[in-house]
Tab-separated table of C-alpha atoms in Angstrom:
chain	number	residue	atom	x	y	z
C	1416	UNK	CA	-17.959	-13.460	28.249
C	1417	UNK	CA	-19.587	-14.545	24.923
C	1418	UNK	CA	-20.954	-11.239	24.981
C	1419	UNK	CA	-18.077	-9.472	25.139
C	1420	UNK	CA	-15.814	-10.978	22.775
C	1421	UNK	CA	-17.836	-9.222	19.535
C	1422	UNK	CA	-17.039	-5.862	21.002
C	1423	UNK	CA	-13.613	-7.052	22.049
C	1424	UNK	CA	-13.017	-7.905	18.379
C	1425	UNK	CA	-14.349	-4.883	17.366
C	1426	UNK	CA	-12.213	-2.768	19.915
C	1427	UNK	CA	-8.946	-4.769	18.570
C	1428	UNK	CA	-9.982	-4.334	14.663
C	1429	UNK	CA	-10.759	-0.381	15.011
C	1430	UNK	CA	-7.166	-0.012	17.196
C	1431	UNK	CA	-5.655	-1.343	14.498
C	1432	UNK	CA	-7.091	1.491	12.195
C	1433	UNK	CA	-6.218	3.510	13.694
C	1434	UNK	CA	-2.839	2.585	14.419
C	1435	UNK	CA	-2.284	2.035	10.891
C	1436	UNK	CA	-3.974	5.543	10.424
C	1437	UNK	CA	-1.327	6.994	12.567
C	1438	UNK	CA	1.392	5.111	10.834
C	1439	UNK	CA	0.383	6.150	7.491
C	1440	UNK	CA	0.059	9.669	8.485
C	1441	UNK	CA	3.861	9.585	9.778
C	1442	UNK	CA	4.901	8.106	6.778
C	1443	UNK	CA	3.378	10.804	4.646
C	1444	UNK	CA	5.225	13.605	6.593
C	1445	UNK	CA	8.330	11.719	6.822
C	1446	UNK	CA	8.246	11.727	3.052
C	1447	UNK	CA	7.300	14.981	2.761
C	1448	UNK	CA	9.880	16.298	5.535
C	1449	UNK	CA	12.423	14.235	3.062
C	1450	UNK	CA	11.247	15.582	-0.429
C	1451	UNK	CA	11.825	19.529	1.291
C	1452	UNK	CA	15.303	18.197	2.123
C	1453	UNK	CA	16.230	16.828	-1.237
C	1454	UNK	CA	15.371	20.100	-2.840
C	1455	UNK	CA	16.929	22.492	0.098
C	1456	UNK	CA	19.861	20.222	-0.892
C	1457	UNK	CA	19.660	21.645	-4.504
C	1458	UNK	CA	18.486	18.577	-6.173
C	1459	UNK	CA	14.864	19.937	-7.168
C	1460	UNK	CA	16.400	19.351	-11.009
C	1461	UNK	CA	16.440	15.315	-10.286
C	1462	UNK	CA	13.149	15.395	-9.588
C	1463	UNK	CA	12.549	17.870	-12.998
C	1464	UNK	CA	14.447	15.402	-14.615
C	1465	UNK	CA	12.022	12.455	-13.241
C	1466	UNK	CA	8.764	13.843	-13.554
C	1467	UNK	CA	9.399	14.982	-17.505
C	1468	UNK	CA	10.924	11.157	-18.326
C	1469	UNK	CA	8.858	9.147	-20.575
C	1470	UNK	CA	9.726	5.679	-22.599
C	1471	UNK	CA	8.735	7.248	-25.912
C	1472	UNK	CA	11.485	9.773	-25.854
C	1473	UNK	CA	14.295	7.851	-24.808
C	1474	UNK	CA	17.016	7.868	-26.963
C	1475	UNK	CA	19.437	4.741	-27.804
C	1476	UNK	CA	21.888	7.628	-25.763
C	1477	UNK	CA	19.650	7.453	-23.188
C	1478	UNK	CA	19.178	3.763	-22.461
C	1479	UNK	CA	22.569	3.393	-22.820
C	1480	UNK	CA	23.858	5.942	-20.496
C	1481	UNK	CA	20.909	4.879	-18.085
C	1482	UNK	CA	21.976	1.226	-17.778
C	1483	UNK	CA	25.348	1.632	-17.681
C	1484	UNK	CA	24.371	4.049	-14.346
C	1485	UNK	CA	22.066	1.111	-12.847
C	1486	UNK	CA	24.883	-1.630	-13.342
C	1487	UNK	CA	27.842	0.683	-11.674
C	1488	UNK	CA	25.028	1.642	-8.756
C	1489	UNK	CA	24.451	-2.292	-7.977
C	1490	UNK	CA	25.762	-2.304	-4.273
C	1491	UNK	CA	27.819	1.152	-4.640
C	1492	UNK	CA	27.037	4.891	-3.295
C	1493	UNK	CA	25.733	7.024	-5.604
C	1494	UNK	CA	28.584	9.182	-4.310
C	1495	UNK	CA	31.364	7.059	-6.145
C	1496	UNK	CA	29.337	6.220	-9.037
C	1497	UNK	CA	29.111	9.886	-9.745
C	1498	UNK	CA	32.577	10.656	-9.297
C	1499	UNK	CA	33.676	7.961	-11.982
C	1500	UNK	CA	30.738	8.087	-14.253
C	1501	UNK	CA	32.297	10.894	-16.299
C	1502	UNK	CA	35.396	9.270	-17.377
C	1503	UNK	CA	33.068	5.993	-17.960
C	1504	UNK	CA	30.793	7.875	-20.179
C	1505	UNK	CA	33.994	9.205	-22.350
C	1506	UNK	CA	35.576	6.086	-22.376
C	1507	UNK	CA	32.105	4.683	-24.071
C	1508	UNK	CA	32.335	7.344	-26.381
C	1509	UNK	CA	29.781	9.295	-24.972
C	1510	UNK	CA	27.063	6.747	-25.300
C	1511	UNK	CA	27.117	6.841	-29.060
C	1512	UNK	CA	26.010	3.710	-30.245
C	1513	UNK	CA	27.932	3.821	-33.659
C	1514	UNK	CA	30.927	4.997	-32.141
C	1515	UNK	CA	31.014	2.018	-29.643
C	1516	UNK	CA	29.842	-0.561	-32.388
C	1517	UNK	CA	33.184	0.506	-33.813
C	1518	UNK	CA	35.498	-0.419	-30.518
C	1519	UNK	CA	33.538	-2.150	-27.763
C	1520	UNK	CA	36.850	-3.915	-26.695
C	1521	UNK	CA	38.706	-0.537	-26.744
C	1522	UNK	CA	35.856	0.930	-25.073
C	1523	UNK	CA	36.226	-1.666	-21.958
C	1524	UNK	CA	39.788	-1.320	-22.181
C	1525	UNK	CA	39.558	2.202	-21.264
C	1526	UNK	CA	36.961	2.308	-18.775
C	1527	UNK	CA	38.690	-0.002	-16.760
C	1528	UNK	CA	41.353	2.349	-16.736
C	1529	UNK	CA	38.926	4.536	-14.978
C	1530	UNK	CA	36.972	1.838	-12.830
C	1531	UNK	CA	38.860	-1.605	-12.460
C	1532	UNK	CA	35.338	-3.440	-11.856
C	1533	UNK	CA	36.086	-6.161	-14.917
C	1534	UNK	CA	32.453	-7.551	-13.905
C	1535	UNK	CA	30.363	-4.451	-14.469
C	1536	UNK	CA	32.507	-3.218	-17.541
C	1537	UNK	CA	31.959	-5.868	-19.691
C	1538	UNK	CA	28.409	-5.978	-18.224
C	1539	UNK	CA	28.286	-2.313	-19.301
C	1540	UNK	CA	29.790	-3.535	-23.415
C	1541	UNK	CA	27.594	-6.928	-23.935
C	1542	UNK	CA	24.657	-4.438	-22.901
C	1543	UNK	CA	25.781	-1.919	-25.790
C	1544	UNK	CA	26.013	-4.701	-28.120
C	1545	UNK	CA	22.903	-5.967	-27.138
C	1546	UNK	CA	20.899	-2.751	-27.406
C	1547	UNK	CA	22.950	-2.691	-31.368
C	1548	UNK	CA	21.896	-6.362	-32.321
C	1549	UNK	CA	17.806	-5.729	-31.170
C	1550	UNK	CA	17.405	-2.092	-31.295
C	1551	UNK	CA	15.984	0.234	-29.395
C	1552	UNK	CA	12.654	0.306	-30.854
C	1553	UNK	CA	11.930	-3.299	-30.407
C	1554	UNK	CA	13.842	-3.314	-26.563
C	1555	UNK	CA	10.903	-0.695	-26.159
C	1556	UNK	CA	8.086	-2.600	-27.506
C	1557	UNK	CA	9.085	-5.191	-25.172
C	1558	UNK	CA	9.218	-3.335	-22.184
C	1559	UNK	CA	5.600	-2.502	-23.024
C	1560	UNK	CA	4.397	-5.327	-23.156
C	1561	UNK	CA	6.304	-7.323	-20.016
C	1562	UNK	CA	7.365	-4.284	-18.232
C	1563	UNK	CA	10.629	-4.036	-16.294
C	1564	UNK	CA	11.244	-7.842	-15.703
C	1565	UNK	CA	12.095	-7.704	-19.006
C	1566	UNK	CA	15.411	-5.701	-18.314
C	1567	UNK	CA	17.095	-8.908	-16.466
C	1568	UNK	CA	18.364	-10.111	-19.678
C	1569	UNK	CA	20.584	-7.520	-19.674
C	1570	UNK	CA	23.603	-8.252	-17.985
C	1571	UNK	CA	24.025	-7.188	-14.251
C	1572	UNK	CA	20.570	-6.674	-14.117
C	1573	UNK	CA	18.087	-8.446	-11.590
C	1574	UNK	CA	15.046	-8.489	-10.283
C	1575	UNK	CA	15.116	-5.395	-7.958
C	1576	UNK	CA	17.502	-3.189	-10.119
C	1577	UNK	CA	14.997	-3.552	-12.988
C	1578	UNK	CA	12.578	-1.312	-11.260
C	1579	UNK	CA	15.524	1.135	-11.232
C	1580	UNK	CA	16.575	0.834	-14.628
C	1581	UNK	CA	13.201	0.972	-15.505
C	1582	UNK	CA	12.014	4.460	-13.592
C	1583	UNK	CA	15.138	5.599	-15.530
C	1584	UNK	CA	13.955	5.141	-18.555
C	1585	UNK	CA	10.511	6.770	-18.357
C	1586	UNK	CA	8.517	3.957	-17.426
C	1587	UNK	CA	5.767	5.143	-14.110
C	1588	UNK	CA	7.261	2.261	-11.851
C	1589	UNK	CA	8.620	2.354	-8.369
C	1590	UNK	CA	11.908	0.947	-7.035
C	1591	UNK	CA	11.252	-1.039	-4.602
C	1592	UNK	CA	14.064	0.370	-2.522
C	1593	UNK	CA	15.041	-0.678	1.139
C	1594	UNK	CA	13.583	2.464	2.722
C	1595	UNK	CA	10.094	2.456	0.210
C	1596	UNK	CA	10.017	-1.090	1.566
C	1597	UNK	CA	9.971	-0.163	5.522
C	1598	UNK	CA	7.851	3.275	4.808
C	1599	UNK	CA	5.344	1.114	3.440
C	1600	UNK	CA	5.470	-1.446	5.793
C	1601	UNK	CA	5.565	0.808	9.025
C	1602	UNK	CA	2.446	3.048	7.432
C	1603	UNK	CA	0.658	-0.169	7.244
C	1604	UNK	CA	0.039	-0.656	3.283
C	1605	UNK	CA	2.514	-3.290	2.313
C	1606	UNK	CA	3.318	-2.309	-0.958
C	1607	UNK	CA	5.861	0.434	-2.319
C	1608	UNK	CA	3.629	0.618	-5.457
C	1609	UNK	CA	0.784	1.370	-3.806
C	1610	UNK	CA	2.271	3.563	-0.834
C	1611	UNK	CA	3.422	5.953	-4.035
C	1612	UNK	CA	0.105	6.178	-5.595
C	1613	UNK	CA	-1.476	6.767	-2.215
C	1614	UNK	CA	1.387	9.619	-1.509
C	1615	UNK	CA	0.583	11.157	-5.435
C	1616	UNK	CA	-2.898	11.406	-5.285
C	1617	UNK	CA	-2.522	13.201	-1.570
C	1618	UNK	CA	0.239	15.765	-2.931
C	1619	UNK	CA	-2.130	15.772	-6.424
């Protein structure tokens, strides 16, 4: 028996290659099954509009806009969030930040005549007012140096919608969503990170 049990142990650890080799391959053409369906769909301009962000162009428009998205998404289809997010975005005066320093309150005031969510509107104002009393240039300094946790201090903002938030604003981050989660943990690598750098460098 002692003789066995090396090869046994052996046996079990190369199974488990190659099981994991086998889940990581189905992984890879589940995501590339899904990536022809998104753009069959007609989204192929999201992902345009993805691979051509980066922090350094982002506009005080921009993060604006962007976090007001991530704070409507939290626990809502995309589906609804698109189909209000127009009258939101005119309501906020179009995500001009001078325009809005002028009437936050009347800014709220009419969004919630658009979306009566009093939590995520005035999440939505104390994050313009915040992004007028630091400025965008220093918000992005920080985020270079402490990366997307630094976006909880904005309001309605936690540790997972961060990552969001952050890929929206140009920074090369992935969100940790629920089905990056499972992918990675059903292909065997553990990590949603690392399951999207192992995914990039196969595509190229």
């Amino acid at each position: 028996m002692k003789t066995r049990e090396p090869a046994l142990a052996s046996f079990g650890h190369e199974r488990d290659e190659v099981r994991s080799m086998m889940s990581f391959r189905a992984a890879f053409e589940f995501y590339i099954r899904a990536k022809e369906a998104v753009v069959a769909a007609g989204f192929a301009s999201e992902l345009d509009w993805q691979e051509r962000l980066v922090l350094e162009r982002v506009t005080e428009q921009d993060f604006l806009r962007e976090q007001a998205w991530v704070v409507l998404s939290s626990g809502m289809r995309g589906t609804v969030v698109a189909g209000v997010f127009g009258e939101i975005s005119a309501a906020f005066r179009g995500w001009d930040v001078a325009r809005i320093r002028e009437d936050v309150e009347g800014c709220s005031s009419r969004a919630l005549n658009a979306f009566c969510h009093p939590g995520k509107i005035n999440a939505i104002a104390e994050n313009c007012r915040l992004v007028v009393d630091l400025g965008l240039e220093s918000i992005k300094r920080e985020l270079r140096k402490e990366g997307p946790f630094w976006l909880t201090r904005l309001h309605y903002i936690g540790p997972v919608t961060c990552w969001h938030l952050a890929k929206n604003l140009g920074l090369d981050v992935v969100k940790p969503d629920r089905h990056l989660v499972r992918m990675a943990q059903a292909s065997g690598v553990m990590d949603t990170t690392r399951l999207c750098e192992v995914f990039a460098d196969a595509t190229g």
